[in-house]
Amino acid sequence: MKKYSKLKTALVVAIMSFSMINTVIAADTPIELKGDVIEYNAQTDMAIAIGGVTIIRDGGVLTGGQATYNFKTQEASITGGVTANKDDMNLKAESLISNANKEVVAKGSVVLVKADNTLTGEEIHYNQATSDISMPLGGNATGPQADIRGDVLSGNLMTNQYTATGNVYLNSKTNDVQSTSDTATYSGNGQDFNFVATGNVNIKSPSRNIVTNSDNATYNSTENGKLVLTGNAVATQNGNIVRGNTLTVYLGDNVNIK
């Protein structure tokens, strides 16, 4: 007896009572699987779908060129122009791997959009249960308030908090503050935001004609744009230079340096 059964031309495997895959599509619900060719191994509970793969489950749709599913472990992998869509989350990548813990690893020119946030990079790890993300190969996170990028990036799509390491660039769209540093942590709530930057920190605000340099810096938009510089701090505005171990610069409506 052959271990594999092969079905051709848009096979549909539907209304399965057991869990199968947990990418952007939740487990423990019926699944519809389509593909030009599908092979299923009843002994290992493995399925291979090739050509025009589509998975529909619990309101989510996953597409690609080829997919492998393990019914027992709920692990799945899909390659070839992958797209994943569910609710306000859309993802595009060259390949995607997921497991039963709602953990997804997407690789190859990845673009992940959730609500007002857009992540781009070569590799994105995304936990659907916690909304945690990590980008070990670096990338960019763009939101309504700010952009942040670095050689390594991690954060949370629900709290809008991100940490970047290595060649960090942070741009506040709403406050006109740009920063470069070795590391930075940013958080925002749609109106207010703050960040902490360390290591060779350079900050500028073109509309205020201010440039600063320091070892470390903290910024809080709720305190009249309070920027605290520590360690070899220098602030320049309109040709005037202020130096000190600690400088406080207010970048709000009333710009001043202390």
CSV table of C-alpha atoms in Angstrom, one decimal, residues 46-252:
chain,number,residue,atom,x,y,z
A,46,MET,CA,2.0,15.2,6.8
A,47,ALA,CA,0.6,17.0,3.8
A,48,ILE,CA,2.5,18.7,0.9
A,49,ALA,CA,0.6,21.1,-1.4
A,50,ILE,CA,2.2,22.4,-4.6
A,51,GLY,CA,1.0,25.1,-6.9
A,52,GLY,CA,-1.5,27.8,-6.2
A,53,VAL,CA,-1.7,27.0,-2.5
A,54,THR,CA,-4.4,28.7,-0.5
A,55,ILE,CA,-5.3,28.1,3.1
A,56,ILE,CA,-8.5,29.5,4.6
A,57,ARG,CA,-9.3,29.3,8.2
A,58,ASP,CA,-11.0,31.3,10.9
A,59,GLY,CA,-11.2,34.4,8.7
A,60,GLY,CA,-7.6,34.2,7.7
A,61,VAL,CA,-6.1,33.5,4.2
A,62,LEU,CA,-2.6,32.3,3.5
A,63,THR,CA,-1.3,31.8,0.0
A,64,GLY,CA,2.0,30.7,-1.6
A,65,GLY,CA,3.6,28.4,-4.1
A,66,GLN,CA,4.3,25.3,-2.0
A,67,ALA,CA,3.4,24.3,1.6
A,68,THR,CA,4.1,21.5,4.0
A,69,TYR,CA,1.8,20.8,7.0
A,70,ASN,CA,2.3,18.5,10.0
A,71,PHE,CA,-1.0,17.7,11.5
A,72,LYS,CA,0.5,16.3,14.7
A,73,THR,CA,2.7,19.2,15.7
A,74,GLN,CA,0.7,21.9,13.9
A,75,GLU,CA,4.0,23.1,12.3
A,76,ALA,CA,3.7,24.6,8.8
A,77,SER,CA,6.0,26.0,6.2
A,78,ILE,CA,5.2,27.8,3.0
A,79,THR,CA,7.4,29.3,0.2
A,80,GLY,CA,7.1,31.2,-3.0
A,81,GLY,CA,5.4,34.6,-2.9
A,82,VAL,CA,3.8,34.2,0.5
A,83,THR,CA,0.9,36.4,1.6
A,84,ALA,CA,-0.9,36.2,4.9
A,85,ASN,CA,-4.0,38.2,5.8
A,86,LYS,CA,-6.2,38.3,8.9
A,87,ASP,CA,-8.1,41.1,10.4
A,88,ASP,CA,-5.8,44.2,10.4
A,89,MET,CA,-2.6,42.2,9.8
A,90,ASN,CA,-1.1,41.7,6.3
A,91,LEU,CA,2.2,40.1,5.6
A,92,LYS,CA,4.3,39.4,2.5
A,93,ALA,CA,7.5,37.3,2.3
A,94,GLU,CA,9.3,34.7,0.3
A,95,SER,CA,8.9,32.0,3.0
A,96,LEU,CA,7.0,31.5,6.3
A,97,ILE,CA,7.3,29.0,9.1
A,98,SER,CA,4.8,28.7,12.0
A,99,ASN,CA,4.2,26.5,15.0
A,100,ALA,CA,1.4,25.7,17.4
A,101,ASN,CA,2.4,28.5,19.8
A,102,LYS,CA,1.3,31.1,17.3
A,103,GLU,CA,4.9,31.9,16.5
A,104,VAL,CA,5.7,32.9,12.9
A,105,VAL,CA,9.1,33.4,11.2
A,106,ALA,CA,8.9,35.1,7.8
A,107,LYS,CA,12.0,35.5,5.6
A,108,GLY,CA,12.9,37.3,2.4
A,109,SER,CA,11.9,40.9,1.7
A,110,VAL,CA,9.3,40.8,4.5
A,111,VAL,CA,6.6,43.4,4.8
A,112,LEU,CA,4.3,43.2,7.8
A,113,VAL,CA,1.5,45.7,8.2
A,114,LYS,CA,-0.7,45.8,11.3
A,115,ALA,CA,-3.1,48.7,11.8
A,116,ASP,CA,-1.0,51.8,11.5
A,117,ASN,CA,2.4,50.0,11.9
A,118,THR,CA,4.6,48.8,9.0
A,119,LEU,CA,7.7,46.6,9.5
A,120,THR,CA,10.2,45.8,6.7
A,121,GLY,CA,13.2,43.6,6.9
A,122,GLU,CA,14.8,40.3,5.7
A,123,GLU,CA,13.5,38.3,8.7
A,124,ILE,CA,10.7,39.0,11.1
A,125,HIS,CA,9.7,36.8,14.1
A,126,TYR,CA,6.1,37.5,15.1
A,127,ASN,CA,4.2,36.1,18.1
A,128,GLN,CA,0.5,36.4,17.3
A,129,ALA,CA,-0.5,35.8,21.0
A,130,THR,CA,1.7,38.6,22.5
A,131,SER,CA,2.2,40.8,19.4
A,132,ASP,CA,6.0,40.7,20.1
A,133,ILE,CA,8.2,41.1,17.1
A,134,SER,CA,12.0,40.6,16.6
A,135,MET,CA,14.1,41.3,13.5
A,136,PRO,CA,17.5,39.7,14.1
A,137,LEU,CA,18.8,40.9,10.7
A,138,GLY,CA,17.7,44.5,11.2
A,139,GLY,CA,15.0,46.5,9.6
A,140,ASN,CA,12.6,49.4,9.9
A,141,ALA,CA,9.5,50.0,12.0
A,142,THR,CA,7.2,52.8,10.8
A,143,GLY,CA,4.2,54.1,12.8
A,144,PRO,CA,2.0,57.2,12.7
A,145,GLN,CA,4.4,59.0,15.1
A,146,ALA,CA,7.9,57.8,14.3
A,147,ASP,CA,10.2,55.6,12.3
A,148,ILE,CA,13.0,53.6,13.9
A,149,ARG,CA,15.6,51.3,12.3
A,150,GLY,CA,18.7,49.4,13.4
A,151,ASP,CA,20.9,46.4,12.8
A,152,VAL,CA,18.7,44.5,15.2
A,153,LEU,CA,15.2,45.5,16.1
A,154,SER,CA,12.6,44.2,18.5
A,155,GLY,CA,9.3,45.5,19.9
A,156,ASN,CA,5.6,45.0,20.4
A,157,LEU,CA,2.9,46.0,17.9
A,158,MET,CA,0.3,46.6,20.5
A,159,THR,CA,2.3,48.8,22.9
A,160,ASN,CA,4.2,50.5,20.0
A,161,GLN,CA,7.5,50.1,21.9
A,162,TYR,CA,10.6,49.2,20.0
A,163,THR,CA,14.3,48.7,20.8
A,164,ALA,CA,17.0,49.0,18.2
A,165,THR,CA,20.7,48.2,18.4
A,166,GLY,CA,23.5,49.1,16.0
A,167,ASN,CA,23.4,52.1,13.6
A,168,VAL,CA,20.1,53.3,15.1
A,169,TYR,CA,18.1,56.0,13.4
A,170,LEU,CA,14.9,57.5,15.0
A,171,ASN,CA,12.7,60.0,13.3
A,172,SER,CA,9.8,61.6,15.2
A,173,LYS,CA,7.3,62.7,12.6
A,174,THR,CA,5.1,64.7,15.0
A,175,ASN,CA,7.8,66.4,17.0
A,176,ASP,CA,10.5,67.0,14.4
A,177,VAL,CA,13.3,65.3,16.3
A,178,GLN,CA,15.8,63.0,14.6
A,179,SER,CA,18.3,60.9,16.4
A,180,THR,CA,21.2,58.6,15.6
A,181,SER,CA,22.9,56.4,18.3
A,182,ASP,CA,24.2,52.9,19.1
A,183,THR,CA,21.1,51.8,20.8
A,184,ALA,CA,17.6,53.3,21.4
A,185,THR,CA,14.3,52.4,22.9
A,186,TYR,CA,11.1,54.2,21.7
A,187,SER,CA,7.5,54.1,22.8
A,188,GLY,CA,4.5,56.1,21.8
A,189,ASN,CA,0.7,56.1,22.3
A,190,GLY,CA,-0.4,58.0,19.2
A,191,GLN,CA,-0.1,61.5,20.8
A,192,ASP,CA,2.9,61.4,23.1
A,193,PHE,CA,6.2,59.6,22.8
A,194,ASN,CA,9.5,59.2,24.5
A,195,PHE,CA,12.8,57.6,23.8
A,196,VAL,CA,16.1,56.7,25.5
A,197,ALA,CA,19.3,56.6,23.4
A,198,THR,CA,22.8,55.5,24.3
A,199,GLY,CA,26.2,55.6,22.7
A,200,ASN,CA,27.3,58.4,20.4
A,201,VAL,CA,24.0,60.1,20.4
A,202,ASN,CA,23.4,62.8,17.8
A,203,ILE,CA,20.0,64.6,17.8
A,204,LYS,CA,18.7,67.4,15.6
A,205,SER,CA,15.5,69.4,15.2
A,206,PRO,CA,15.6,71.3,11.9
A,207,SER,CA,12.6,73.5,12.7
A,208,ARG,CA,14.2,74.6,15.9
A,209,ASN,CA,17.7,74.9,14.4
A,210,ILE,CA,19.1,72.8,17.2
A,211,VAL,CA,21.8,70.1,17.1
A,212,THR,CA,23.0,68.1,20.1
A,213,ASN,CA,25.7,65.5,20.8
A,214,SER,CA,26.1,63.4,23.9
A,215,ASP,CA,26.9,59.9,25.3
A,216,ASN,CA,23.3,59.4,26.3
A,217,ALA,CA,19.9,61.1,25.9
A,218,THR,CA,16.3,60.8,27.1
A,219,TYR,CA,13.3,62.6,25.5
A,220,ASN,CA,9.7,63.0,26.7
A,221,SER,CA,7.2,64.9,24.6
A,222,THR,CA,4.8,65.3,27.6
A,223,GLU,CA,7.2,67.6,29.4
A,224,ASN,CA,7.4,70.4,26.9
A,225,GLY,CA,9.6,68.2,24.7
A,226,LYS,CA,12.2,67.6,27.5
A,227,LEU,CA,15.5,66.3,26.2
A,228,VAL,CA,18.1,65.4,28.8
A,229,LEU,CA,21.7,65.0,27.5
A,230,THR,CA,24.3,63.3,29.7
A,231,GLY,CA,28.0,62.7,29.1
A,232,ASN,CA,30.1,65.1,27.0
A,233,ALA,CA,26.9,67.0,26.2
A,234,VAL,CA,26.9,69.8,23.6
A,235,ALA,CA,24.0,71.7,22.2
A,236,THR,CA,24.1,74.2,19.4
A,237,GLN,CA,21.5,76.6,18.3
A,238,ASN,CA,21.8,79.6,15.9
A,239,GLY,CA,25.6,79.6,16.3
A,240,ASN,CA,25.4,79.5,20.1
A,241,ILE,CA,27.1,76.5,21.8
A,242,VAL,CA,26.4,75.2,25.3
A,243,ARG,CA,28.6,72.4,26.9
A,244,GLY,CA,28.3,70.4,30.1
A,245,ASN,CA,28.2,67.0,31.6
A,246,THR,CA,24.4,67.3,31.8
A,247,LEU,CA,22.2,69.5,29.6
A,248,THR,CA,18.5,69.8,29.6
A,249,VAL,CA,16.9,71.1,26.4
A,250,TYR,CA,13.2,71.8,26.1
A,251,LEU,CA,12.0,71.4,22.5
A,252,GLY,CA,8.3,72.3,23.1
